[in-house]
Structures are given as structure tokens and as C-alpha cells.
Amino acid sequence: MKEVEGRYHRQELLEGWNQEKLNQSTVLLAGVGALGSMVAVSLALMGVGKIILVDMDTIELSNLNRQLLFTEKDIGEFKAKVAAEKLREMNPNIYIVDRNESLISVPHKYYEESDVIVDGLDTFEARRWLNSVSVSLNKPLVHGGMYGWYGNIQVIIPTVTPCLECQPLLPRERFQKSCTPPGKKREKVEQPTFPGISTISAVLSGIQAQETLKILLNLSPLIDNYLFYDGLSQCFTTIKLERNPKCIICSDKYRLEGIEYAIDKQETIKELKDRLIATLGLVEPIRVVHKTRFIEEDIKVEDMGLSSGELLFVYDKSLGKPLKLRAKIS
Ligand SMILES: [Zn+2]
């Protein structure tokens, strides 16, 4: 009589496979939309032991053309909750956590315990925050983005390959203005409508899941760390991005010493903040701290006792860690 093959039998035939390793792995999916939900399906079916789903959005009719885990009866429900229910049915042997909340409000332990973080987000601002957290915790990040017929993947191995901040290829203006800050409840404000189609998300989410799998199994990484997909010409283009030695998130110099920033002693903290918004894309509310002291906006630099070479810490909501500025006063 033919022996019954186990759930994972066919994948265990692959060279380099390590089911035990997968069973013990944890992956956090930031965003459970077109990309995140499909990455989640792949990881769940392969038996990744713990999957953490984070999304504060609810399911809408317009999601159903490409978000394959959801049906009309799910409209109005949280994406993470419904996705978790479906995934538990698909594979009852794994553990799924669903967090129906923003990235910032999710307990930090979930980021810390993850082996890989997957970016299935739709705004640059939320991505920027996630990227800074991934780098600060030294967690690999598998970024995926789509726009209509096109998509891109970037694999970020902190301090080894460039992070999203090193060379932001995404058109910031378009993504930054558009969406909800990661810490805020999504309000019913005018949302821009991006084109999206299930075939492109199927290709991209498949590659994202594959890259996640390869990191978990320690298999050959994406050699050129950035991949662009054109769904019309069916072209895959890979580019080897270089790390930016001045990156304010991942460069060794920055992490050790802080970024050198020219500051006029006549300017006020408010003026400094405005320049930080203009030059580094920081987002209000911004707090400036010198020697553990919070500095009010109307104080002039020359009156706060700051000397050249000293550190200022700048807290804003776009980054997961405070920005470290080394004052160069003129
Ligand atoms: Zn970087």
C-alpha cells in the first residue's frame, strides 16, 4: 500500500531544505494587502512556524480584485484578522498572530523576535519607519512595491546591503503625501487611488516570499539586491545598489558618530526643525533633545549651551529611532 506522504513531503525533497528551521522561524508581515496576504499564504503553506500579521486597515470592495484571501462577506472586517483565520485553516500546524493596529503601536517584541520582516506597505512614510526599525534591530527586510504594471523588490540585510534610505528609488513625493502616517488611525481622508492588479501582485509576492524563504534557509541571496519588474515587457531588471556611506539610518559612520549637521548659532530650534523637514524629510511633531533636555522651539541655538561636536537627538514619527545630529556650529 502506498505510504501517505506528509504535508511537507514534496518540499522536503528540495536540496537545501530544512523544514525544522522553517518550523522554528518567525516572520512579521507589515501590511496584509495584495502583497502581504499572498506572501503570508506561501509562508503558511511552507510551514513557517510563526507569522505575525500587522495591518490596521479593514477590507473594502475595491480590494477584492487582487487580495485573494478576502471575499465579499469579509468587507468591513480587519484584514489581519480575516487573513489569520484563513491561514489557520490552510495550515493548522503553525501559529499566527494578528495585530489590527498601526506599525508603531505593535509591541516591539514582535519585531525583536522576527527572523525576517516583510514590507507589504503602500506608503513611503510607513516604509521609512519600518526600514529604520529593521536596521536598528538588525533584521533582514524584504521590501516589495507595486504601481500598476510595474513592481520592485529590494532585499535589505542591515549593514551588508543598502537600506531603503540609502538610495530611495521610490518617488517620495508621490508616496509620502498620499497616505496615513504609521502612528495614526486611518481617517476617512481623501486617499489617492493607485492602480493594482492581481497578476502583478502574484509575481511580486511570489518573489518576496521566495527571498524570505532563502534568508530563513540561508540559501543564495539576491545577488543584485534590487529587482524591477515590468509586467508589460515581461522584463526583470536587477541592479546592484551600493550602500550610502552617509546614510542616516544604516551607515557605520552615522551609527557610531551621528550625522554632521551645520547649524547657525543665530537660528531658533523652530528654524532648525524646518530645515530638517526640508532636507531630511522629517515629519512633525519633532522634538529636539540636548543632554537629555528637551529644547523649546523659540530658543536660539546660541542660548542653549550647544557646542560644535556635541550631539543633538531629534525625535520624529517617521523614524523608529531618534536621529543623531553632530552639531557643526557656525
Ligand atoms: Zn542606509
mmCIF file of C-alpha atoms and ligand atoms in Angstrom:
data_model
loop_
_atom_site.group_PDB
_atom_site.id
_atom_site.type_symbol
_atom_site.label_atom_id
_atom_site.label_comp_id
_atom_site.label_asym_id
_atom_site.label_seq_id
_atom_site.Cartn_x
_atom_site.Cartn_y
_atom_site.Cartn_z
ATOM 1 C CA MET A 1 0.000 0.000 0.000
ATOM 2 C CA LYS A 2 1.287 3.492 -0.843
ATOM 3 C CA GLU A 3 2.534 5.326 2.191
ATOM 4 C CA VAL A 4 0.729 8.621 2.931
ATOM 5 C CA GLU A 5 3.069 11.490 2.223
ATOM 6 C CA GLY A 6 3.259 14.184 4.903
ATOM 7 C CA ARG A 7 2.199 17.816 4.427
ATOM 8 C CA TYR A 8 5.724 18.986 3.691
ATOM 9 C CA HIS A 9 6.973 15.905 1.844
ATOM 10 C CA ARG A 10 7.282 17.474 -1.623
ATOM 11 C CA GLN A 11 9.233 20.485 -0.442
ATOM 12 C CA GLU A 12 11.475 18.348 1.726
ATOM 13 C CA LEU A 13 12.680 16.734 -1.489
ATOM 14 C CA LEU A 14 14.405 20.012 -2.373
ATOM 15 C CA GLU A 15 18.131 20.312 -1.956
ATOM 16 C CA GLY A 16 18.979 22.689 0.885
ATOM 17 C CA TRP A 17 15.555 22.412 2.508
ATOM 18 C CA ASN A 18 15.340 22.485 6.287
ATOM 19 C CA GLN A 19 11.778 22.042 7.498
ATOM 20 C CA GLU A 20 12.800 22.095 11.132
ATOM 21 C CA LYS A 21 14.401 25.504 10.617
ATOM 22 C CA LEU A 22 11.246 26.837 8.977
ATOM 23 C CA ASN A 23 9.058 25.453 11.750
ATOM 24 C CA GLN A 24 11.127 27.413 14.238
ATOM 25 C CA SER A 25 11.161 30.658 12.235
ATOM 26 C CA THR A 26 9.151 33.819 12.791
ATOM 27 C CA VAL A 27 8.237 36.306 10.060
ATOM 28 C CA LEU A 28 6.475 39.623 10.573
ATOM 29 C CA LEU A 29 4.366 40.873 7.679
ATOM 30 C CA ALA A 30 3.878 44.623 7.712
ATOM 31 C CA GLY A 31 0.768 45.140 5.619
ATOM 32 C CA VAL A 32 -1.682 42.402 4.704
ATOM 33 C CA GLY A 33 -2.861 43.725 1.368
ATOM 34 C CA ALA A 34 -2.186 42.465 -2.144
ATOM 35 C CA LEU A 35 1.456 41.601 -1.453
ATOM 36 C CA GLY A 36 1.403 40.784 2.255
ATOM 37 C CA SER A 37 -1.571 38.432 2.140
ATOM 38 C CA MET A 38 -0.048 36.392 -0.677
ATOM 39 C CA VAL A 39 3.369 36.270 0.945
ATOM 40 C CA ALA A 40 1.563 35.067 4.078
ATOM 41 C CA VAL A 41 -0.127 32.252 2.143
ATOM 42 C CA SER A 42 3.196 30.998 0.771
ATOM 43 C CA LEU A 43 4.919 31.139 4.144
ATOM 44 C CA ALA A 44 1.988 29.464 5.898
ATOM 45 C CA LEU A 45 1.811 26.625 3.374
ATOM 46 C CA MET A 46 5.555 26.073 3.653
ATOM 47 C CA GLY A 47 5.227 25.767 7.422
ATOM 48 C CA VAL A 48 6.929 28.905 8.752
ATOM 49 C CA GLY A 49 6.235 28.342 12.442
ATOM 50 C CA LYS A 50 5.078 31.788 13.480
ATOM 51 C CA ILE A 51 3.628 34.501 11.264
ATOM 52 C CA ILE A 52 2.806 37.930 12.664
ATOM 53 C CA LEU A 53 0.302 39.912 10.588
ATOM 54 C CA VAL A 54 0.126 43.660 11.127
ATOM 55 C CA ASP A 55 -2.427 45.843 9.354
ATOM 56 C CA MET A 56 -4.821 48.435 10.701
ATOM 57 C CA ASP A 57 -6.991 48.521 7.595
ATOM 58 C CA THR A 58 -10.351 46.926 7.013
ATOM 59 C CA ILE A 59 -11.401 45.096 3.882
ATOM 60 C CA GLU A 60 -13.085 47.115 1.143
ATOM 61 C CA LEU A 61 -14.849 46.044 -2.024
ATOM 62 C CA SER A 62 -12.098 47.582 -4.149
ATOM 63 C CA ASN A 63 -9.523 45.241 -2.530
ATOM 64 C CA LEU A 64 -11.191 42.137 -3.908
ATOM 65 C CA ASN A 65 -9.725 42.315 -7.419
ATOM 66 C CA ARG A 66 -6.283 41.367 -6.084
ATOM 67 C CA GLN A 67 -6.342 40.425 -2.397
ATOM 68 C CA LEU A 68 -7.079 36.751 -2.733
ATOM 69 C CA LEU A 69 -7.708 35.895 0.924
ATOM 70 C CA PHE A 70 -10.792 38.092 1.156
ATOM 71 C CA THR A 71 -14.364 37.753 -0.092
ATOM 72 C CA GLU A 72 -17.430 39.995 -0.061
ATOM 73 C CA LYS A 73 -18.630 38.690 3.280
ATOM 74 C CA ASP A 74 -15.375 39.934 4.839
ATOM 75 C CA ILE A 75 -15.950 43.573 3.873
ATOM 76 C CA GLY A 76 -15.582 45.840 6.893
ATOM 77 C CA GLU A 77 -13.551 43.286 8.868
ATOM 78 C CA PHE A 78 -9.891 43.793 9.743
ATOM 79 C CA LYS A 79 -7.544 42.445 7.078
ATOM 80 C CA ALA A 80 -5.109 40.938 9.581
ATOM 81 C CA LYS A 81 -7.895 39.174 11.498
ATOM 82 C CA VAL A 82 -9.573 37.672 8.421
ATOM 83 C CA ALA A 83 -6.230 36.701 6.875
ATOM 84 C CA ALA A 84 -5.223 34.977 10.113
ATOM 85 C CA GLU A 85 -8.451 32.952 10.176
ATOM 86 C CA LYS A 86 -7.958 31.772 6.587
ATOM 87 C CA LEU A 87 -4.291 30.953 7.131
ATOM 88 C CA ARG A 88 -5.069 28.909 10.247
ATOM 89 C CA GLU A 89 -7.421 26.818 8.127
ATOM 90 C CA MET A 90 -4.778 26.410 5.443
ATOM 91 C CA ASN A 91 -2.199 25.217 7.919
ATOM 92 C CA PRO A 92 -3.322 24.439 11.483
ATOM 93 C CA ASN A 93 0.212 23.425 12.461
ATOM 94 C CA ILE A 94 1.586 26.954 12.623
ATOM 95 C CA TYR A 95 0.964 29.891 14.940
ATOM 96 C CA ILE A 96 -0.494 33.117 13.538
ATOM 97 C CA VAL A 97 -0.621 36.407 15.408
ATOM 98 C CA ASP A 98 -2.945 39.097 14.060
ATOM 99 C CA ARG A 99 -2.486 42.697 15.113
ATOM 100 C CA ASN A 100 -5.179 45.030 13.825
ATOM 101 C CA GLU A 101 -3.243 48.197 14.524
ATOM 102 C CA SER A 102 -0.560 50.529 13.228
ATOM 103 C CA LEU A 103 3.094 49.535 12.931
ATOM 104 C CA ILE A 104 4.105 51.920 15.694
ATOM 105 C CA SER A 105 1.599 50.660 18.239
ATOM 106 C CA VAL A 106 2.507 46.983 17.773
ATOM 107 C CA PRO A 107 4.538 45.796 20.791
ATOM 108 C CA HIS A 108 8.234 45.991 19.939
ATOM 109 C CA LYS A 109 8.789 42.378 20.992
ATOM 110 C CA TYR A 110 7.147 41.248 17.759
ATOM 111 C CA TYR A 111 9.829 42.997 15.698
ATOM 112 C CA GLU A 112 12.549 41.720 18.001
ATOM 113 C CA GLU A 113 11.504 38.085 17.765
ATOM 114 C CA SER A 114 11.185 38.076 13.963
ATOM 115 C CA ASP A 115 13.804 36.450 11.778
ATOM 116 C CA VAL A 116 12.666 38.394 8.720
ATOM 117 C CA ILE A 117 10.366 41.385 8.256
ATOM 118 C CA VAL A 118 8.348 41.676 5.053
ATOM 119 C CA ASP A 119 7.256 45.061 3.728
ATOM 120 C CA GLY A 120 3.847 44.893 2.091
ATOM 121 C CA LEU A 121 3.064 48.540 2.792
ATOM 122 C CA ASP A 122 1.699 51.200 0.492
ATOM 123 C CA THR A 123 3.270 54.434 1.713
ATOM 124 C CA PHE A 124 6.819 55.644 1.743
ATOM 125 C CA GLU A 125 6.383 57.099 5.185
ATOM 126 C CA ALA A 126 5.423 53.795 6.793
ATOM 127 C CA ARG A 127 8.218 52.064 4.882
ATOM 128 C CA ARG A 128 10.736 54.573 6.098
ATOM 129 C CA TRP A 129 9.753 53.870 9.690
ATOM 130 C CA LEU A 130 9.848 50.098 9.148
ATOM 131 C CA ASN A 131 13.241 50.330 7.444
ATOM 132 C CA SER A 132 14.707 52.253 10.388
ATOM 133 C CA VAL A 133 13.352 49.680 12.855
ATOM 134 C CA SER A 134 14.668 46.748 10.797
ATOM 135 C CA VAL A 135 18.136 48.280 10.623
ATOM 136 C CA SER A 136 18.205 49.195 14.311
ATOM 137 C CA LEU A 137 17.230 45.629 15.256
ATOM 138 C CA ASN A 138 19.488 44.107 12.587
ATOM 139 C CA LYS A 139 16.571 42.230 10.987
ATOM 140 C CA PRO A 140 16.528 41.427 7.265
ATOM 141 C CA LEU A 141 13.787 43.327 5.458
ATOM 142 C CA VAL A 142 12.206 42.157 2.205
ATOM 143 C CA HIS A 143 10.690 45.184 0.559
ATOM 144 C CA GLY A 144 8.111 44.944 -2.197
ATOM 145 C CA GLY A 145 6.276 47.703 -4.001
ATOM 146 C CA MET A 146 3.898 47.916 -6.938
ATOM 147 C CA TYR A 147 2.460 50.529 -9.182
ATOM 148 C CA GLY A 148 0.127 49.386 -11.940
ATOM 149 C CA TRP A 149 2.025 47.160 -14.369
ATOM 150 C CA TYR A 150 5.303 47.543 -12.510
ATOM 151 C CA GLY A 151 6.822 46.356 -9.292
ATOM 152 C CA ASN A 152 10.078 46.176 -7.403
ATOM 153 C CA ILE A 153 11.744 44.090 -4.753
ATOM 154 C CA GLN A 154 14.670 45.027 -2.541
ATOM 155 C CA VAL A 155 16.326 42.753 -0.024
ATOM 156 C CA ILE A 156 17.891 44.616 2.861
ATOM 157 C CA ILE A 157 20.418 42.859 5.043
ATOM 158 C CA PRO A 158 21.271 45.577 7.582
ATOM 159 C CA THR A 159 24.842 46.924 7.332
ATOM 160 C CA VAL A 160 25.548 44.476 4.471
ATOM 161 C CA THR A 161 23.271 45.679 1.666
ATOM 162 C CA PRO A 162 21.825 49.182 1.219
ATOM 163 C CA CYS A 163 18.715 50.073 3.191
ATOM 164 C CA LEU A 164 15.693 51.880 1.737
ATOM 165 C CA GLU A 165 17.071 55.185 2.980
ATOM 166 C CA CYS A 166 20.460 54.733 1.254
ATOM 167 C CA GLN A 167 19.102 55.270 -2.214
ATOM 168 C CA PRO A 168 15.395 55.789 -2.128
ATOM 169 C CA LEU A 169 14.357 54.788 -5.604
ATOM 170 C CA LEU A 170 10.715 55.275 -4.809
ATOM 171 C CA PRO A 171 9.305 58.606 -5.877
ATOM 172 C CA ARG A 172 8.946 60.090 -2.420
ATOM 173 C CA GLU A 173 6.604 62.930 -3.246
ATOM 174 C CA ARG A 174 4.003 60.578 -4.602
ATOM 175 C CA PHE A 175 4.120 58.132 -1.742
ATOM 176 C CA GLN A 176 4.817 60.482 1.098
ATOM 177 C CA LYS A 177 1.909 62.836 0.719
ATOM 178 C CA SER A 178 -0.543 60.163 -0.064
ATOM 179 C CA CYS A 179 -1.185 58.035 2.885
ATOM 180 C CA THR A 180 -1.601 57.576 6.518
ATOM 181 C CA PRO A 181 1.252 58.187 8.953
ATOM 182 C CA PRO A 182 2.163 54.888 10.564
ATOM 183 C CA GLY A 183 1.158 56.012 14.036
ATOM 184 C CA LYS A 184 -2.246 57.364 13.216
ATOM 185 C CA LYS A 185 -5.592 55.711 12.966
ATOM 186 C CA ARG A 186 -6.574 55.810 9.338
ATOM 187 C CA GLU A 187 -9.103 58.560 8.981
ATOM 188 C CA LYS A 188 -11.527 58.818 6.177
ATOM 189 C CA VAL A 189 -9.490 61.365 4.287
ATOM 190 C CA GLU A 190 -9.120 61.585 0.565
ATOM 191 C CA GLN A 191 -6.901 58.623 -0.361
ATOM 192 C CA PRO A 192 -5.123 58.570 -3.685
ATOM 193 C CA THR A 193 -6.081 55.578 -5.745
ATOM 194 C CA PHE A 194 -3.215 53.522 -7.069
ATOM 195 C CA PRO A 195 -3.763 51.097 -9.918
ATOM 196 C CA GLY A 196 -3.374 47.475 -8.825
ATOM 197 C CA ILE A 197 -3.883 44.098 -10.499
ATOM 198 C CA SER A 198 -3.690 40.547 -9.166
ATOM 199 C CA THR A 199 -1.223 39.235 -11.775
ATOM 200 C CA ILE A 200 1.448 41.762 -10.850
ATOM 201 C CA SER A 201 0.939 41.199 -7.127
ATOM 202 C CA ALA A 202 1.111 37.428 -7.693
ATOM 203 C CA VAL A 203 4.522 37.761 -9.374
ATOM 204 C CA LEU A 204 5.880 40.203 -6.821
ATOM 205 C CA SER A 205 4.542 38.423 -3.742
ATOM 206 C CA GLY A 206 5.953 35.145 -5.055
ATOM 207 C CA ILE A 207 9.409 36.674 -5.311
ATOM 208 C CA GLN A 208 9.091 38.323 -1.904
ATOM 209 C CA ALA A 209 8.113 35.016 -0.311
ATOM 210 C CA GLN A 210 10.969 33.286 -2.121
ATOM 211 C CA GLU A 211 13.511 35.845 -0.888
ATOM 212 C CA THR A 212 12.131 35.489 2.643
ATOM 213 C CA LEU A 213 12.433 31.729 2.391
ATOM 214 C CA LYS A 214 16.017 31.974 1.153
ATOM 215 C CA ILE A 215 17.004 34.156 4.088
ATOM 216 C CA LEU A 216 15.372 31.725 6.522
ATOM 217 C CA LEU A 217 17.112 28.738 4.940
ATOM 218 C CA ASN A 218 20.377 30.575 4.444
ATOM 219 C CA LEU A 219 20.293 29.939 0.700
ATOM 220 C CA SER A 220 21.853 32.115 -2.005
ATOM 221 C CA PRO A 221 20.747 35.724 -1.568
ATOM 222 C CA LEU A 222 19.545 38.031 -4.354
ATOM 223 C CA ILE A 223 22.900 38.883 -5.888
ATOM 224 C CA ASP A 224 21.871 42.236 -7.218
ATOM 225 C CA ASN A 225 19.823 43.444 -4.321
ATOM 226 C CA TYR A 226 17.214 45.431 -6.280
ATOM 227 C CA LEU A 227 14.832 43.907 -8.790
ATOM 228 C CA PHE A 228 12.488 45.797 -11.070
ATOM 229 C CA TYR A 229 9.654 44.012 -12.853
ATOM 230 C CA ASP A 230 7.888 45.363 -15.926
ATOM 231 C CA GLY A 231 4.698 43.370 -16.413
ATOM 232 C CA LEU A 232 4.155 44.644 -19.960
ATOM 233 C CA SER A 233 7.509 43.750 -21.489
ATOM 234 C CA GLN A 234 7.937 40.847 -19.026
ATOM 235 C CA CYS A 235 11.364 42.154 -18.181
ATOM 236 C CA PHE A 236 13.096 41.555 -14.896
ATOM 237 C CA THR A 237 15.929 44.010 -14.336
ATOM 238 C CA THR A 238 18.274 43.629 -11.404
ATOM 239 C CA ILE A 239 20.559 46.354 -10.128
ATOM 240 C CA LYS A 240 23.309 46.158 -7.588
ATOM 241 C CA LEU A 241 22.741 49.100 -5.286
ATOM 242 C CA GLU A 242 25.618 50.366 -3.181
ATOM 243 C CA ARG A 243 25.382 51.383 0.451
ATOM 244 C CA ASN A 244 25.426 55.109 1.036
ATOM 245 C CA PRO A 245 28.332 55.899 3.376
ATOM 246 C CA LYS A 246 26.362 58.915 4.606
ATOM 247 C CA CYS A 247 23.046 57.119 5.116
ATOM 248 C CA ILE A 248 21.303 58.447 8.240
ATOM 249 C CA ILE A 249 19.937 55.008 9.035
ATOM 250 C CA CYS A 250 22.484 52.327 8.237
ATOM 251 C CA SER A 251 25.927 53.822 7.587
ATOM 252 C CA ASP A 252 28.613 52.774 10.047
ATOM 253 C CA LYS A 253 29.767 56.365 10.433
ATOM 254 C CA TYR A 254 26.282 57.558 11.284
ATOM 255 C CA ARG A 255 25.568 54.758 13.731
ATOM 256 C CA LEU A 256 28.840 55.360 15.559
ATOM 257 C CA GLU A 257 29.200 59.121 15.392
ATOM 258 C CA GLY A 258 25.953 60.688 14.171
ATOM 259 C CA ILE A 259 25.472 62.817 11.079
ATOM 260 C CA GLU A 260 27.367 66.108 10.999
ATOM 261 C CA TYR A 261 24.833 68.898 10.534
ATOM 262 C CA ALA A 262 25.616 72.589 10.003
ATOM 263 C CA ILE A 263 23.742 74.745 12.500
ATOM 264 C CA ASP A 264 23.698 78.533 12.644
ATOM 265 C CA LYS A 265 24.028 79.806 16.199
ATOM 266 C CA GLN A 266 21.516 82.553 15.397
ATOM 267 C CA GLU A 267 18.764 80.174 14.336
ATOM 268 C CA THR A 268 15.974 79.005 16.601
ATOM 269 C CA ILE A 269 15.054 75.386 17.205
ATOM 270 C CA LYS A 270 11.918 76.015 15.139
ATOM 271 C CA GLU A 271 14.067 77.089 12.180
ATOM 272 C CA LEU A 272 16.301 74.066 12.677
ATOM 273 C CA LYS A 273 13.240 71.809 12.645
ATOM 274 C CA ASP A 274 12.015 73.385 9.407
ATOM 275 C CA ARG A 275 15.377 72.714 7.800
ATOM 276 C CA LEU A 276 15.313 69.110 8.990
ATOM 277 C CA ILE A 277 11.898 68.688 7.416
ATOM 278 C CA ALA A 278 13.146 70.200 4.148
ATOM 279 C CA THR A 279 16.494 68.392 3.963
ATOM 280 C CA LEU A 280 15.870 65.015 5.596
ATOM 281 C CA GLY A 281 12.120 64.639 5.198
ATOM 282 C CA LEU A 282 11.396 64.517 8.918
ATOM 283 C CA VAL A 283 7.791 64.786 9.990
ATOM 284 C CA GLU A 284 6.161 66.845 12.742
ATOM 285 C CA PRO A 285 5.856 66.549 15.686
ATOM 286 C CA ILE A 286 9.611 66.841 16.081
ATOM 287 C CA ARG A 287 11.362 67.012 19.458
ATOM 288 C CA VAL A 288 14.950 68.173 19.867
ATOM 289 C CA VAL A 289 16.866 66.873 22.866
ATOM 290 C CA HIS A 290 20.288 68.047 24.063
ATOM 291 C CA LYS A 291 21.951 66.333 27.032
ATOM 292 C CA THR A 292 18.618 64.638 27.914
ATOM 293 C CA ARG A 293 16.940 68.071 27.960
ATOM 294 C CA PHE A 294 14.038 68.848 25.633
ATOM 295 C CA ILE A 295 14.631 72.207 23.873
ATOM 296 C CA GLU A 296 11.700 74.564 23.259
ATOM 297 C CA GLU A 297 11.086 75.874 19.738
ATOM 298 C CA ASP A 298 11.676 79.553 20.453
ATOM 299 C CA ILE A 299 15.146 79.026 21.954
ATOM 300 C CA LYS A 300 18.090 80.180 19.860
ATOM 301 C CA VAL A 301 20.973 77.779 19.341
ATOM 302 C CA GLU A 302 23.442 80.207 20.939
ATOM 303 C CA ASP A 303 21.306 80.312 24.103
ATOM 304 C CA MET A 304 21.019 76.587 24.672
ATOM 305 C CA GLY A 305 24.639 75.862 25.503
ATOM 306 C CA LEU A 306 25.330 73.685 22.463
ATOM 307 C CA SER A 307 28.911 73.497 21.231
ATOM 308 C CA SER A 308 30.326 72.164 17.987
ATOM 309 C CA GLY A 309 30.823 68.416 18.011
ATOM 310 C CA GLU A 310 28.084 67.769 20.569
ATOM 311 C CA LEU A 311 25.134 65.547 19.825
ATOM 312 C CA LEU A 312 21.524 66.569 19.385
ATOM 313 C CA PHE A 313 18.878 63.867 19.307
ATOM 314 C CA VAL A 314 15.888 64.538 17.110
ATOM 315 C CA TYR A 315 12.722 62.528 17.627
ATOM 316 C CA ASP A 316 10.060 62.402 14.956
ATOM 317 C CA LYS A 317 7.439 59.904 13.924
ATOM 318 C CA SER A 318 8.952 58.942 10.577
ATOM 319 C CA LEU A 319 11.892 57.078 12.099
ATOM 320 C CA GLY A 320 11.854 54.238 14.601
ATOM 321 C CA LYS A 321 14.887 55.668 16.414
ATOM 322 C CA PRO A 322 15.907 59.254 17.153
ATOM 323 C CA LEU A 323 18.144 60.923 14.607
ATOM 324 C CA LYS A 324 21.628 61.631 15.918
ATOM 325 C CA LEU A 325 22.968 65.028 14.754
ATOM 326 C CA ARG A 326 26.508 66.118 15.473
ATOM 327 C CA ALA A 327 26.400 69.902 15.635
ATOM 328 C CA LYS A 328 28.728 71.898 13.413
ATOM 329 C CA ILE A 329 28.049 75.403 14.644
ATOM 330 C CA SER A 330 28.883 78.466 12.606
HETATM 331 ZN ZN ZN B 1 21.001 53.049 4.513
#
